[in-house]
Short mmCIF file of C-alpha atoms in Angstrom, two decimals:
data_model
loop_
_atom_site.label_atom_id
_atom_site.label_comp_id
_atom_site.label_asym_id
_atom_site.label_seq_id
_atom_site.Cartn_x
_atom_site.Cartn_y
_atom_site.Cartn_z
CA MET A 344 0.20 -0.09 -0.01
CA ARG A 345 2.86 2.50 0.70
CA HIS A 346 4.16 1.77 -2.80
CA LEU A 347 0.57 2.61 -4.17
CA LEU A 348 0.34 5.80 -2.20
CA ALA A 349 3.86 6.81 -3.22
CA LEU A 350 3.19 6.21 -6.72
CA ALA A 351 -0.18 8.24 -6.36
CA ALA A 352 1.79 11.17 -4.98
CA THR A 353 4.03 11.16 -8.04
CA ALA A 354 1.16 10.95 -10.37
CA ALA A 355 -0.46 14.02 -8.41
CA LEU A 356 2.79 15.79 -8.86
CA LEU A 357 2.99 15.15 -12.38
CA SER A 358 -0.43 16.05 -13.05
CA GLY A 359 0.46 19.51 -11.72
CA CYS A 360 3.31 20.03 -13.96
CA GLY A 361 1.17 21.24 -16.85
CA LEU A 362 1.79 18.06 -18.76
CA VAL A 363 -1.53 18.56 -20.74
CA GLY A 364 -2.57 18.72 -24.48
CA ASP A 365 -2.75 21.96 -26.14
CA SER A 366 -6.66 21.93 -26.49
CA SER A 367 -6.82 26.05 -27.02
CA GLY A 368 -7.05 27.41 -30.31
CA SER A 369 -8.93 29.64 -32.57
CA LYS A 370 -11.87 28.06 -34.30
CA ALA A 371 -11.75 30.59 -37.02
CA ALA A 372 -8.16 29.64 -37.71
CA ALA A 373 -8.82 26.00 -37.86
CA ALA A 374 -11.87 26.62 -40.07
CA GLY A 375 -9.77 28.95 -42.43
CA ALA A 376 -6.80 26.58 -42.80
CA ARG A 377 -8.86 23.45 -42.69
CA GLN A 378 -5.95 21.62 -41.20
CA PRO A 379 -6.87 18.46 -39.38
CA TRP A 380 -7.26 18.56 -35.65
CA GLU A 381 -4.64 16.51 -34.15
CA LYS A 382 -4.40 17.41 -30.46
CA PRO A 383 -6.73 16.94 -27.34
CA VAL A 384 -10.10 18.42 -27.90
CA ARG A 385 -11.29 21.42 -25.85
CA ARG A 386 -12.63 20.36 -22.54
CA ALA A 387 -16.23 20.46 -21.40
CA SER A 388 -17.70 23.50 -19.53
CA CYS A 389 -19.19 21.55 -16.55
CA GLY A 390 -22.39 22.27 -14.35
CA ALA A 391 -21.62 23.41 -10.67
CA THR A 392 -22.96 20.34 -9.00
CA ASP A 393 -21.32 17.79 -11.45
CA LYS A 394 -18.61 15.69 -9.73
CA VAL A 395 -15.81 16.54 -12.18
CA GLU A 396 -12.60 14.79 -13.17
CA THR A 397 -9.82 15.31 -10.68
CA GLY A 398 -6.88 14.79 -12.88
CA LEU A 399 -6.43 15.21 -16.62
CA GLN A 400 -9.05 15.08 -19.08
CA GLY A 401 -10.19 11.49 -19.30
CA GLN A 402 -8.07 10.27 -16.34
CA VAL A 403 -8.93 8.19 -13.42
CA PRO A 404 -5.91 9.14 -11.44
CA LEU A 405 -4.11 6.37 -9.24
CA GLN A 406 -4.64 8.31 -6.25
CA ASP A 407 -8.48 8.34 -7.00
CA ARG A 408 -8.16 4.62 -7.51
CA VAL A 409 -6.31 3.95 -4.25
CA SER A 410 -8.48 6.17 -2.08
CA GLY A 411 -11.70 5.13 -3.27
CA ARG A 412 -12.88 8.32 -5.06
CA SER A 413 -13.15 6.65 -8.43
CA GLN A 414 -16.14 4.67 -6.79
CA GLN A 415 -18.02 7.74 -6.63
CA GLY A 416 -17.70 8.21 -10.45
CA TYR A 417 -17.16 11.30 -12.53
CA ASN A 418 -19.94 13.21 -14.43
CA CYS A 419 -20.13 16.65 -16.56
CA ASN A 420 -23.42 17.48 -18.05
CA LEU A 421 -24.95 13.97 -17.81
CA GLU A 422 -26.57 12.38 -14.99
CA ILE A 423 -27.91 8.80 -14.42
CA VAL A 424 -31.71 8.38 -14.83
CA GLY A 425 -32.12 4.74 -14.72
CA GLN A 426 -29.99 1.57 -14.43
CA TRP A 427 -29.95 -2.27 -14.71
CA GLN A 428 -26.60 -3.60 -13.49
CA GLY A 429 -27.53 -7.44 -13.54
CA ASP A 430 -24.25 -9.35 -13.26
CA GLY A 431 -22.79 -7.04 -15.63
CA ALA A 432 -22.21 -6.81 -19.37
CA SER A 433 -19.97 -7.48 -22.47
CA TRP A 434 -18.75 -5.50 -25.29
CA GLN A 435 -21.76 -3.95 -26.88
CA THR A 436 -25.31 -2.73 -27.01
CA ALA A 437 -27.97 -2.44 -29.58
CA TRP A 438 -31.71 -0.99 -29.20
CA TYR A 439 -35.06 -0.78 -30.72
CA GLU A 440 -37.72 1.64 -29.57
CA ASP A 441 -38.02 1.20 -25.63
CA CYS A 442 -36.12 -1.96 -25.65
CA ALA A 443 -32.33 -2.54 -25.27
CA TYR A 444 -30.15 -5.65 -26.17
CA TYR A 445 -26.66 -6.21 -24.69
CA GLY A 446 -24.44 -9.35 -24.61
CA THR A 447 -22.77 -10.95 -21.60
CA ARG A 448 -19.71 -13.02 -20.90
CA GLY A 449 -20.41 -16.46 -22.45
CA ASP A 450 -20.84 -18.68 -19.71
CA THR A 451 -23.93 -21.06 -19.72
CA THR A 452 -23.47 -21.98 -16.05
CA ARG A 453 -24.66 -18.49 -15.06
CA PRO A 454 -28.59 -18.32 -14.14
CA ASP A 455 -29.13 -15.33 -16.66
CA TYR A 456 -26.84 -15.88 -19.48
CA GLY A 457 -27.03 -14.79 -23.08
CA VAL A 458 -28.22 -11.48 -24.37
CA VAL A 459 -30.34 -9.61 -21.88
CA VAL A 460 -33.29 -7.96 -23.30
CA VAL A 461 -34.30 -4.77 -21.40
CA ASP A 462 -37.68 -3.11 -21.18
CA ALA A 463 -36.76 0.66 -20.83
CA SER A 464 -40.24 1.74 -21.23
CA GLN A 465 -39.98 3.18 -17.64
CA LYS A 466 -36.75 4.93 -17.88
CA SER A 467 -36.32 5.17 -13.99
CA ASN A 468 -36.75 1.49 -13.67
CA PRO A 469 -35.45 -0.51 -16.61
CA ARG A 470 -35.62 -4.18 -15.95
CA PRO A 471 -34.88 -7.44 -18.05
CA ALA A 472 -37.77 -8.79 -20.06
CA GLY A 473 -35.96 -12.11 -21.02
CA TYR A 474 -32.85 -13.75 -22.24
CA LEU A 475 -31.95 -14.63 -25.63
CA GLN A 476 -29.99 -18.00 -25.40
CA THR A 477 -29.39 -19.47 -29.08
CA THR A 478 -25.87 -20.30 -29.84
CA PRO A 479 -24.73 -17.07 -31.09
CA MET A 480 -26.57 -15.16 -28.29
CA VAL A 481 -24.62 -17.00 -25.66
CA ASP A 482 -22.09 -14.72 -26.50
CA PRO A 483 -22.19 -12.58 -29.70
CA TRP A 484 -19.10 -10.90 -28.81
CA GLU A 485 -19.01 -7.52 -31.09
CA SER A 486 -21.68 -8.70 -33.66
CA LEU A 487 -24.96 -7.95 -31.91
CA LYS A 488 -26.69 -5.36 -34.13
CA VAL A 489 -30.31 -4.09 -34.88
CA HIS A 490 -31.69 -3.00 -38.29
CA GLU A 491 -34.22 -0.55 -37.21
CA GLN A 492 -35.96 -0.29 -40.53
CA ARG A 493 -36.36 -3.94 -41.01
CA LYS A 494 -36.90 -4.48 -37.41
CA LEU A 495 -34.12 -7.22 -37.25
CA LEU A 496 -31.76 -8.38 -34.53
CA GLY A 497 -28.75 -10.39 -35.68
CA ALA A 498 -25.49 -11.62 -34.49
CA VAL A 499 -22.77 -14.50 -35.18
CA ASP A 500 -21.41 -16.81 -32.75
CA GLY A 501 -18.64 -14.83 -31.23
CA LEU A 502 -17.99 -17.10 -28.18
CA GLY A 503 -14.71 -15.62 -26.74
CA GLY A 504 -13.99 -13.71 -29.74
CA SER A 505 -13.46 -16.84 -31.96
CA GLY A 506 -16.61 -18.73 -32.00
CA GLY A 507 -18.34 -20.81 -34.64
CA PRO A 508 -20.17 -20.01 -38.09
CA ASP A 509 -23.65 -20.00 -36.75
CA PHE A 510 -25.78 -16.94 -37.38
CA ASP A 511 -28.93 -15.66 -35.70
CA VAL A 512 -31.91 -13.52 -37.08
CA TYR A 513 -34.83 -12.26 -34.70
CA ASP A 514 -37.95 -10.44 -35.64
CA ILE A 515 -38.62 -7.51 -33.23
CA SER A 516 -41.14 -5.95 -35.20
CA GLY A 517 -43.93 -6.86 -32.70
CA ASP A 518 -43.15 -6.65 -29.00
CA CYS A 519 -39.49 -5.91 -28.83
CA ARG A 520 -39.45 -7.24 -25.45
CA GLN A 521 -40.09 -10.80 -26.97
CA PRO A 522 -37.87 -11.03 -30.00
CA LYS A 523 -39.18 -13.86 -32.28
CA LEU A 524 -36.48 -16.31 -33.61
CA LEU A 525 -36.36 -16.53 -37.38
CA PHE A 526 -33.34 -18.22 -38.03
CA THR A 527 -30.41 -20.10 -36.31
CA GLY A 528 -27.69 -22.06 -37.97
CA PRO A 529 -24.50 -22.42 -39.60
CA MET A 530 -23.42 -19.81 -42.43
CA GLY A 531 -20.06 -20.68 -44.16
CA ASP A 532 -17.09 -22.23 -42.29
CA VAL A 533 -15.45 -19.37 -40.51
CA GLY A 534 -15.77 -18.47 -36.97
CA GLY A 535 -17.53 -15.30 -35.44
CA HIS A 536 -16.33 -12.23 -33.94
CA GLU A 537 -17.61 -8.92 -35.31
CA GLY A 538 -20.46 -8.10 -37.87
CA ASN A 539 -23.04 -5.34 -39.04
CA TRP A 540 -26.01 -5.03 -41.31
CA ALA A 541 -25.67 -3.26 -44.50
CA GLN A 542 -27.73 0.00 -44.25
CA THR A 543 -30.34 -1.66 -46.77
CA GLY A 544 -30.77 -4.49 -44.14
CA MET A 545 -30.55 -6.96 -47.12
CA THR A 546 -27.17 -8.23 -46.16
CA TYR A 547 -25.52 -9.05 -43.14
CA TRP A 548 -21.74 -8.84 -42.94
CA GLY A 549 -20.36 -11.12 -40.31
CA ALA A 550 -16.57 -10.82 -39.43
CA SER A 551 -14.01 -13.15 -38.07
CA THR A 552 -10.58 -11.60 -37.38
CA SER A 553 -9.46 -12.72 -41.10
CA THR A 554 -12.38 -12.53 -43.25
CA TYR A 555 -15.64 -10.89 -43.92
CA ARG A 556 -18.69 -13.14 -44.84
CA ALA A 557 -21.85 -11.76 -46.79
CA PHE A 558 -25.22 -13.28 -45.91
CA ASP A 559 -28.07 -12.65 -47.95
CA THR A 560 -30.99 -11.55 -45.80
CA THR A 561 -33.76 -10.74 -48.36
CA ASP A 562 -35.77 -13.29 -46.51
CA PRO A 563 -34.42 -13.07 -43.00
CA ALA A 564 -36.02 -16.46 -42.12
CA HIS A 565 -33.71 -18.14 -44.83
CA PRO A 566 -30.30 -16.23 -45.09
CA VAL A 567 -27.94 -17.41 -47.70
CA PHE A 568 -24.34 -17.44 -47.39
CA MET A 569 -22.84 -15.55 -50.38
CA LEU A 570 -19.08 -15.20 -50.04
CA ASN A 571 -15.89 -14.85 -47.73
CA TRP A 572 -13.54 -11.62 -48.48
CA ALA A 573 -10.31 -10.85 -47.12
CA PRO A 574 -9.22 -7.18 -46.80
CA PRO A 575 -5.59 -6.23 -48.10
CA SER A 576 -4.02 -6.96 -44.67
CA ASN A 577 -5.96 -10.41 -44.37
CA SER A 578 -6.87 -9.12 -41.00
CA ASN A 579 -9.97 -7.09 -40.07
CA HIS A 580 -12.43 -6.15 -37.22
CA GLY A 581 -15.75 -3.98 -37.56
CA LEU A 582 -17.46 -2.65 -40.69
CA SER A 583 -20.22 -0.48 -42.09
CA THR A 584 -21.64 0.33 -45.23
CA ASN A 585 -23.19 3.46 -47.34
CA GLU A 586 -27.04 3.87 -47.61
CA ASP A 587 -27.37 1.58 -50.76
CA GLY A 588 -25.07 -0.92 -49.40
CA SER A 589 -22.57 -0.62 -52.36
CA ARG A 590 -19.62 0.62 -50.32
CA LEU A 591 -18.00 -1.30 -47.45
CA TYR A 592 -15.99 0.89 -44.96
CA ALA A 593 -13.77 -1.80 -43.53
CA VAL A 594 -11.17 -1.82 -40.81
CA SER A 595 -7.87 -3.19 -41.74
CA LEU A 596 -5.26 -4.03 -39.55
CA GLY A 597 -1.33 -4.42 -39.64
CA LEU A 598 -0.36 -3.86 -43.03
CA ALA A 599 3.41 -4.30 -43.40
CA ALA A 600 5.62 -1.64 -44.77
CA GLY A 601 6.00 -1.73 -48.50
CA ALA A 602 2.53 -3.40 -49.09
CA PRO A 603 0.29 -1.52 -51.63
CA GLY A 604 -1.23 1.59 -50.45
CA ASN A 605 0.82 1.50 -47.27
CA PRO A 606 4.61 2.27 -48.39
CA ALA A 607 5.64 3.56 -44.98
CA GLY A 608 4.06 0.62 -42.92
CA SER A 609 1.50 1.41 -40.07
CA SER A 610 -0.59 -0.07 -37.76
CA ASN A 611 -4.14 -0.01 -39.08
CA GLY A 612 -6.32 1.76 -41.54
CA LEU A 613 -9.61 2.35 -43.43
CA VAL A 614 -10.53 0.36 -46.61
CA ILE A 615 -13.23 1.48 -48.87
CA ALA A 616 -14.51 -1.43 -51.05
CA ASP A 617 -17.00 -1.51 -53.87
CA VAL A 618 -19.42 -4.29 -52.94
CA SER A 619 -22.15 -3.32 -55.26
CA ASP A 620 -22.00 -6.69 -56.99
CA ILE A 621 -22.58 -8.47 -53.75
CA GLU A 622 -25.56 -6.19 -52.65
CA HIS A 623 -27.22 -6.54 -56.27
CA ARG A 624 -26.57 -10.22 -56.09
CA LYS A 625 -24.53 -10.30 -59.41
CA PRO A 626 -23.70 -13.80 -60.27
CA GLY A 627 -19.85 -14.27 -59.98
CA GLY A 628 -19.78 -10.79 -58.35
CA GLU A 629 -16.45 -9.42 -56.69
CA VAL A 630 -15.26 -7.15 -54.05
CA LYS A 631 -13.47 -4.19 -55.78
CA LEU A 632 -10.86 -2.24 -53.73
CA VAL A 633 -11.57 1.69 -54.12
CA SER A 634 -9.01 2.95 -51.75
CA GLU A 635 -7.04 2.59 -48.45
CA MET A 636 -5.80 5.08 -45.92
CA TYR A 637 -3.40 3.86 -43.22
CA TRP A 638 -1.68 5.96 -40.11
CA THR A 639 1.04 5.06 -37.69
CA ASP A 640 -0.74 6.81 -34.54
CA GLY A 641 -3.46 4.12 -34.17
CA SER A 642 -2.68 0.38 -33.06
CA GLU A 643 -2.75 -3.07 -34.65
CA THR A 644 -6.18 -3.58 -33.22
CA ALA A 645 -8.81 -0.88 -34.90
CA GLN A 646 -12.65 -1.63 -33.97
CA HIS A 647 -15.07 -0.09 -36.41
CA THR A 648 -16.39 2.72 -38.72
CA ILE A 649 -19.56 4.68 -38.75
CA PRO A 650 -20.42 6.49 -42.07
CA VAL A 651 -21.93 10.12 -41.40
CA HIS A 652 -22.87 13.48 -43.15
CA ILE A 653 -21.60 16.59 -41.17
CA GLY A 654 -22.79 19.95 -43.02
CA GLY A 655 -24.07 17.84 -45.97
CA LYS A 656 -20.67 16.25 -46.50
CA PRO A 657 -19.63 12.51 -46.17
CA TYR A 658 -17.09 11.36 -43.34
CA ILE A 659 -16.20 8.19 -41.62
CA VAL A 660 -15.92 8.15 -37.63
CA PHE A 661 -13.31 5.75 -37.40
CA VAL A 662 -12.69 4.17 -34.04
CA ASP A 663 -9.42 2.46 -32.92
CA GLU A 664 -9.52 -0.27 -30.16
CA ALA A 665 -5.91 -0.47 -28.46
CA GLY A 666 -2.83 2.03 -28.44
CA VAL A 667 0.44 1.60 -29.86
CA SER A 668 3.80 0.92 -28.30
CA GLY A 669 2.58 -1.89 -26.28
CA LYS A 670 1.24 0.49 -23.61
CA ALA A 671 4.59 2.16 -23.43
CA CYS A 672 5.83 5.60 -23.68
CA ASN A 673 7.60 6.57 -26.66
CA GLY A 674 7.23 10.33 -26.82
CA THR A 675 5.57 10.45 -30.29
CA GLN A 676 2.62 8.08 -30.17
CA SER A 677 -0.45 7.70 -27.57
CA PRO A 678 -0.30 4.53 -25.66
CA PHE A 679 -4.25 4.58 -25.93
CA ALA A 680 -6.65 4.53 -28.71
CA PHE A 681 -9.21 7.14 -29.73
CA ALA A 682 -11.63 7.89 -32.37
CA ARG A 683 -10.97 9.93 -35.62
CA ILE A 684 -13.25 11.64 -38.19
CA ILE A 685 -12.12 10.91 -41.92
CA ASP A 686 -13.08 12.95 -44.77
CA ILE A 687 -14.32 10.78 -47.63
CA ALA A 688 -15.90 13.48 -50.15
CA ASP A 689 -13.25 12.04 -52.53
CA GLU A 690 -13.60 8.43 -51.70
CA LYS A 691 -10.46 7.63 -53.66
CA ASN A 692 -8.33 10.06 -51.52
CA PRO A 693 -9.76 9.87 -47.95
CA LYS A 694 -8.04 12.52 -45.43
CA LEU A 695 -8.20 13.15 -42.03
CA ALA A 696 -10.47 15.99 -40.67
CA GLY A 697 -9.99 15.52 -36.67
CA LYS A 698 -8.93 13.30 -33.85
CA LEU A 699 -11.35 12.87 -30.97
CA MET A 700 -8.21 12.87 -28.44
CA LEU A 701 -8.48 13.55 -24.78
CA ASP A 702 -5.61 14.61 -22.65
CA THR A 703 -4.82 10.90 -21.81
CA HIS A 704 -3.88 10.24 -25.44
CA TYR A 705 -1.55 13.23 -25.69
CA PRO A 706 1.87 11.57 -26.00
CA GLN A 707 3.58 14.09 -23.62
CA ASN A 708 1.23 13.04 -20.98
CA CYS A 709 2.08 9.38 -21.20
CA PRO A 710 4.30 9.15 -18.06
CA VAL A 711 1.40 10.88 -16.14
CA VAL A 712 -1.33 8.27 -17.25
CA MET A 713 0.79 5.10 -17.34
CA ALA A 714 1.22 5.80 -13.47
CA ASP A 715 -2.45 5.05 -13.08
CA TYR A 716 -1.67 1.47 -14.04
CA SER A 717 1.36 0.83 -11.76
CA ASN A 718 -0.80 -1.66 -9.77
CA GLY A 719 -0.99 -4.00 -12.82
CA GLN A 720 -1.43 -3.08 -16.59
CA PHE A 721 -4.76 -4.18 -17.80
CA LEU A 722 -5.81 -5.10 -21.41
CA PHE A 723 -7.36 -1.78 -22.01
CA GLY A 724 -6.94 1.46 -20.20
CA TYR A 725 -7.92 4.79 -21.70
CA ASP A 726 -8.66 3.24 -25.02
CA SER A 727 -11.61 3.86 -27.24
CA HIS A 728 -13.92 1.09 -28.40
CA TYR A 729 -17.36 1.98 -29.77
CA CYS A 730 -18.98 5.13 -30.73
CA GLY A 731 -22.67 6.21 -31.68
CA VAL A 732 -23.81 9.23 -33.43
CA ASP A 733 -27.05 11.38 -33.00
CA ASP A 734 -28.07 11.29 -36.72
CA PRO A 735 -25.98 9.46 -39.28
CA GLN A 736 -27.60 12.02 -42.12
CA GLU A 737 -27.20 15.16 -40.01
CA THR A 738 -24.49 14.31 -37.50
CA THR A 739 -23.81 17.00 -34.68
CA ALA A 740 -22.53 14.82 -31.91
CA VAL A 741 -20.60 11.69 -31.35
CA ALA A 742 -20.60 9.69 -28.14
CA CYS A 743 -17.94 7.25 -27.26
CA GLY A 744 -17.35 4.30 -24.78
CA TYR A 745 -13.52 5.03 -23.77
CA PHE A 746 -13.15 2.20 -21.58
CA ASN A 747 -11.59 3.62 -18.15
CA SER A 748 -12.43 7.33 -19.33
CA GLY A 749 -16.21 6.27 -19.42
CA ILE A 750 -18.64 7.97 -21.88
CA ARG A 751 -17.37 10.97 -23.80
CA VAL A 752 -19.36 13.37 -25.87
CA PHE A 753 -18.15 15.44 -28.62
CA ASP A 754 -19.51 18.22 -30.72
CA VAL A 755 -18.57 17.62 -34.21
CA ARG A 756 -20.44 20.28 -36.18
CA ASP A 757 -17.09 21.31 -37.35
CA PRO A 758 -15.19 18.06 -37.69
CA TYR A 759 -11.79 20.12 -38.08
CA TYR A 760 -12.59 21.64 -34.59
CA PRO A 761 -14.17 18.86 -32.44
CA ARG A 762 -14.88 19.80 -28.69
CA GLU A 763 -16.06 17.77 -25.72
CA ILE A 764 -19.44 18.71 -24.30
CA ALA A 765 -20.02 15.94 -21.79
CA TYR A 766 -18.91 12.90 -20.15
CA PHE A 767 -20.02 10.24 -17.74
CA ASN A 768 -17.71 7.96 -15.98
CA PRO A 769 -19.69 5.55 -13.89
CA PRO A 770 -18.64 4.56 -10.16
CA ALA A 771 -16.06 1.94 -9.97
CA GLN A 772 -17.30 -1.57 -8.68
CA PHE A 773 -14.30 -2.33 -6.70
CA GLY A 774 -14.70 -5.39 -4.61
CA LYS A 775 -17.64 -6.73 -6.52
CA ALA A 776 -15.91 -9.02 -9.05
CA ALA A 777 -17.81 -12.16 -7.68
CA GLN A 778 -21.12 -10.50 -8.21
CA LEU A 779 -20.49 -9.56 -11.71
CA GLN A 780 -19.71 -12.86 -13.53
CA GLY A 781 -21.62 -11.67 -16.57
CA SER A 782 -18.92 -8.78 -17.15
CA GLN A 783 -16.00 -9.42 -19.51
CA HIS A 784 -13.82 -6.94 -17.35
CA ALA A 785 -14.82 -8.32 -14.02
CA THR A 786 -13.82 -11.93 -15.07
CA GLY A 787 -10.15 -11.67 -15.62
CA ASN A 788 -9.50 -9.69 -18.91
CA GLY A 789 -5.75 -8.93 -18.57
CA THR A 790 -5.19 -9.37 -14.94
CA ALA A 791 -5.12 -12.31 -12.52
CA ASP A 792 -6.40 -10.13 -9.85
CA ASN A 793 -9.93 -9.00 -10.89
CA ASP A 794 -10.70 -6.65 -7.97
CA ALA A 795 -7.43 -4.84 -8.56
CA ALA A 796 -8.79 -4.08 -12.11
CA LEU A 797 -12.08 -2.85 -10.79
CA THR A 798 -10.78 0.73 -10.07
CA ALA A 799 -12.43 2.00 -13.27
CA ASP A 800 -15.09 0.47 -15.39
CA TRP A 801 -14.82 -0.57 -18.91
CA CYS A 802 -17.37 1.39 -21.03
CA SER A 803 -17.11 -0.41 -24.45
CA ALA A 804 -20.42 -0.35 -25.93
CA GLN A 805 -22.13 1.74 -28.57
CA VAL A 806 -24.21 4.70 -27.53
CA ARG A 807 -27.71 5.66 -28.15
CA PHE A 808 -28.65 9.43 -28.79
CA ARG A 809 -32.32 10.00 -27.88
CA LYS A 810 -34.29 13.23 -28.07
CA THR A 811 -37.00 13.59 -25.19
CA ALA A 812 -40.49 15.14 -25.29
CA ASP A 813 -39.46 17.86 -23.11
CA GLY A 814 -36.84 19.12 -25.60
CA GLY A 815 -33.78 17.54 -24.06
CA GLY A 816 -31.90 14.49 -24.77
CA GLU A 817 -30.32 11.28 -23.26
CA LEU A 818 -27.99 8.46 -24.07
CA TRP A 819 -28.37 4.65 -23.65
CA THR A 820 -25.45 2.41 -23.15
CA THR A 821 -23.72 -0.42 -21.27
CA CYS A 822 -20.60 -0.31 -19.27
CA GLN A 823 -19.21 -3.78 -18.30
CA ASP A 824 -19.48 -3.59 -14.49
CA ASN A 825 -22.21 -1.15 -14.31
CA GLY A 826 -24.57 -2.69 -16.81
CA PHE A 827 -27.37 -1.06 -18.86
CA MET A 828 -27.82 2.77 -18.13
CA ILE A 829 -29.95 5.71 -19.26
CA LEU A 830 -28.23 9.12 -18.97
CA LYS A 831 -29.77 12.44 -19.37
CA PHE A 832 -28.14 15.65 -20.80
CA THR A 833 -28.06 18.61 -18.18
CA ASN A 834 -27.22 22.33 -18.80
CA GLY A 835 -28.96 22.25 -22.25
CA VAL A 836 -25.65 20.96 -23.89
CA TRP A 837 -27.53 18.58 -26.39
CA PRO A 838 -29.76 18.92 -28.50
CA PHE A 839 -27.81 21.91 -29.60
CA ARG A 840 -29.87 25.31 -30.20
CA ASP A 841 -29.18 27.72 -32.56
CA GLY A 842 -25.79 29.62 -31.89
CA MET A 843 -24.38 26.90 -29.51
#
């Protein structure tokens, strides 16, 4: 304990030395030059009664972990309205109308295993309505997705991140609290991990870590396997498509130096592919590469993409999953992952618009934030994982789960000058590992001492924006130890009013 307290004091001293990102700057200058934003975003201005962060932006300092302060949580312009913790959550969350669906750790010995169906019609008292327990739903990993227009819930078998070939489709068009199973069975011969619907809803793209699988879901009760496609690096993760399903925005990982489109070598990047042959069911159709964009300040593991329109122009929100340098400080790269906004107006030449960095991602702050993990480095720290947007067609805000940094909300109306407007980092569940057997975080990911890891939660899921009848707004999400939560915006920060 003396060792931890000494390190906490060191971290506090370093925090006071001004080792923070330069998040000042002129919006007018940024707008005029149109240079990409590549430093920490401007901090949110919080309410007088908020429990604000005590360290750097996005940080849960070691002294807060040791003293128990992190068990109170941190908030700025967001407060909790309702919660169902259950026995914890896994990687992601989906939703439809007044229902939410989230995965849990794949363990059939738990009483309430599988995907939790949440009835959130009473916001202050969300409760489970049931559990989906077909093979993919035991642990969908990162493939659990809803297509809202077609009212379908789908997932592949992602058990432990490398499951089998099975695929599920549920109809949620009736009572969303009672999904109706339309199909469950094997599709192809590649294991599951990630996945997403095409925006048309007529194709579901399942992902292993080496290939993408396309399923024809025109008749969702009788899906048909169409093809496997490997991206240029033969290593992949999440994905999305454009509105008509003709473009695939894929995450490609770990291309070596000298590879086509990546002469300098980098950790990951965006691949844009023409999949119109597949979406239109052309006999013998192929996936055609449109462009690739790679960078060196990411990681060997990126997570997913979201196509959006900001000010009428097309962009991709690209989310990394893990930082570079093996969680070590090298002076030039962040040890932790973050999201970025990529301009795809010219799809053959995508370019960076802005980075959604916090102070915890600024390379100069690395010694400060790495001190927070002196009692055992965990698999994820202040990394990003999943994001959500308020409206893909007219995007003004992005909300992301940044693991130990909680839920972070960004104003992206000017993608070249993003700023933070709110955050919610839920109370750490220290000492409760035995009660949270559905949480991936609480059950040993990256550390043998589970309770030691529970000095900050893992917020890893997608985030739903929802406008409320009183003109305000809320977010739906899960964090792995705190389970399902409904959060309310305060101080009028979202939805945006004219002039804000």
